[in-house]
Amino acid sequence: MMEQVHGTAVSIPDKRGGPLLSKTDGAVFSGIEGGFAAAVRVADCLPVFIFSRGRLVAALHAGWRSLSGGIAEKALEKLPAGPVQVFAGPHIC
């Protein structure tokens, strides 16, 4: 779970998948195996999920401040090179 602050910070959780990522709006998953869940809380912000080879590799809480500040680019910089699929979920506006 992320302590979302409408910013551009992107964190990488440790392998234990601690309960809260402090002051971050993005999480990139590296080396975490099954048994975890990624949560993004939204209303008018956009939930963005990035997949590589069919596996979730990043979850973003993307409001206008985060998007204009480059949160998607920051998440992609933390991923290995290669094709990804990006999905945006529902939001209010």
Short mmCIF file of C-alpha atoms in Angstrom, two decimals:
data_model
loop_
_atom_site.label_atom_id
_atom_site.label_comp_id
_atom_site.label_asym_id
_atom_site.label_seq_id
_atom_site.Cartn_x
_atom_site.Cartn_y
_atom_site.Cartn_z
CA MET A 1 0.00 0.00 0.00
CA MET A 2 1.29 3.46 -0.85
CA GLU A 3 1.01 6.60 1.28
CA GLN A 4 -0.06 8.63 -1.77
CA VAL A 5 0.86 12.32 -1.73
CA HIS A 6 0.15 13.47 -5.32
CA GLY A 7 3.84 13.56 -6.15
CA THR A 8 6.28 11.84 -8.49
CA ALA A 9 8.20 9.53 -6.16
CA VAL A 10 8.46 5.92 -7.35
CA SER A 11 9.55 3.31 -4.78
CA ILE A 12 10.77 -0.25 -5.04
CA PRO A 13 9.33 -2.37 -2.20
CA ASP A 14 11.64 -4.84 -0.51
CA LYS A 15 11.17 -8.56 -1.06
CA ARG A 16 9.12 -8.87 2.12
CA GLY A 17 6.60 -6.38 0.71
CA GLY A 18 6.23 -4.22 3.81
CA PRO A 19 2.80 -2.85 4.68
CA LEU A 20 3.24 0.80 3.61
CA LEU A 21 5.46 2.65 1.15
CA SER A 22 5.98 6.09 2.67
CA LYS A 23 5.17 9.22 0.65
CA THR A 24 5.16 7.68 -2.81
CA ASP A 25 2.75 7.55 -5.74
CA GLY A 26 4.40 4.73 -7.66
CA ALA A 27 5.71 1.27 -6.92
CA VAL A 28 7.97 -0.78 -9.17
CA PHE A 29 8.09 -4.46 -8.32
CA SER A 30 11.45 -6.15 -8.69
CA GLY A 31 12.07 -9.67 -7.45
CA ILE A 32 8.86 -9.93 -5.40
CA GLU A 33 7.23 -13.28 -5.96
CA GLY A 34 3.57 -14.24 -5.62
CA GLY A 35 1.57 -13.60 -2.51
CA PHE A 36 1.44 -9.81 -2.63
CA ALA A 37 -1.13 -7.31 -3.79
CA ALA A 38 -0.54 -3.83 -5.17
CA ALA A 39 -3.10 -1.18 -4.22
CA VAL A 40 -3.72 2.22 -5.77
CA ARG A 41 -6.48 4.40 -4.31
CA VAL A 42 -8.08 6.86 -6.72
CA ALA A 43 -11.05 9.14 -7.26
CA ASP A 44 -10.24 11.79 -9.84
CA CYS A 45 -6.64 10.56 -10.24
CA LEU A 46 -5.76 7.86 -12.75
CA PRO A 47 -4.61 4.38 -11.72
CA VAL A 48 -1.90 3.23 -14.13
CA PHE A 49 -0.59 -0.34 -14.25
CA ILE A 50 2.46 -1.36 -16.28
CA PHE A 51 2.99 -4.97 -17.29
CA SER A 52 5.99 -6.70 -18.83
CA ARG A 53 5.72 -10.25 -20.15
CA GLY A 54 2.29 -10.60 -18.55
CA ARG A 55 3.47 -9.67 -15.03
CA LEU A 56 2.67 -6.51 -13.12
CA VAL A 57 5.86 -4.49 -12.81
CA ALA A 58 4.56 -1.06 -11.72
CA ALA A 59 1.48 0.52 -10.16
CA LEU A 60 1.03 4.31 -10.26
CA HIS A 61 -1.32 6.81 -8.63
CA ALA A 62 -1.29 9.37 -11.44
CA GLY A 63 -3.01 12.69 -10.88
CA TRP A 64 -2.31 15.73 -13.03
CA ARG A 65 0.60 16.80 -10.79
CA SER A 66 2.16 13.35 -10.96
CA LEU A 67 1.69 12.99 -14.72
CA SER A 68 3.01 16.46 -15.54
CA GLY A 69 5.92 15.83 -13.16
CA GLY A 70 6.92 12.67 -15.04
CA ILE A 71 5.84 9.81 -12.75
CA ALA A 72 5.34 7.45 -15.71
CA GLU A 73 8.79 8.23 -17.07
CA LYS A 74 10.35 7.74 -13.63
CA ALA A 75 8.70 4.34 -13.31
CA LEU A 76 9.84 3.27 -16.78
CA GLU A 77 13.43 4.33 -15.98
CA LYS A 78 13.44 1.79 -13.12
CA LEU A 79 12.33 -1.07 -15.40
CA PRO A 80 14.55 -3.21 -17.61
CA ALA A 81 14.50 -2.25 -21.27
CA GLY A 82 11.90 -3.99 -23.36
CA PRO A 83 8.29 -3.78 -24.41
CA VAL A 84 5.62 -3.06 -21.81
CA GLN A 85 1.86 -2.81 -21.80
CA VAL A 86 0.29 0.14 -20.00
CA PHE A 87 -3.28 0.11 -18.72
CA ALA A 88 -5.20 3.01 -17.22
CA GLY A 89 -8.08 2.24 -14.89
CA PRO A 90 -11.30 4.12 -14.18
CA HIS A 91 -11.36 7.51 -12.51
CA ILE A 92 -13.83 10.35 -11.97
CA CYS A 93 -12.41 12.97 -14.36
#
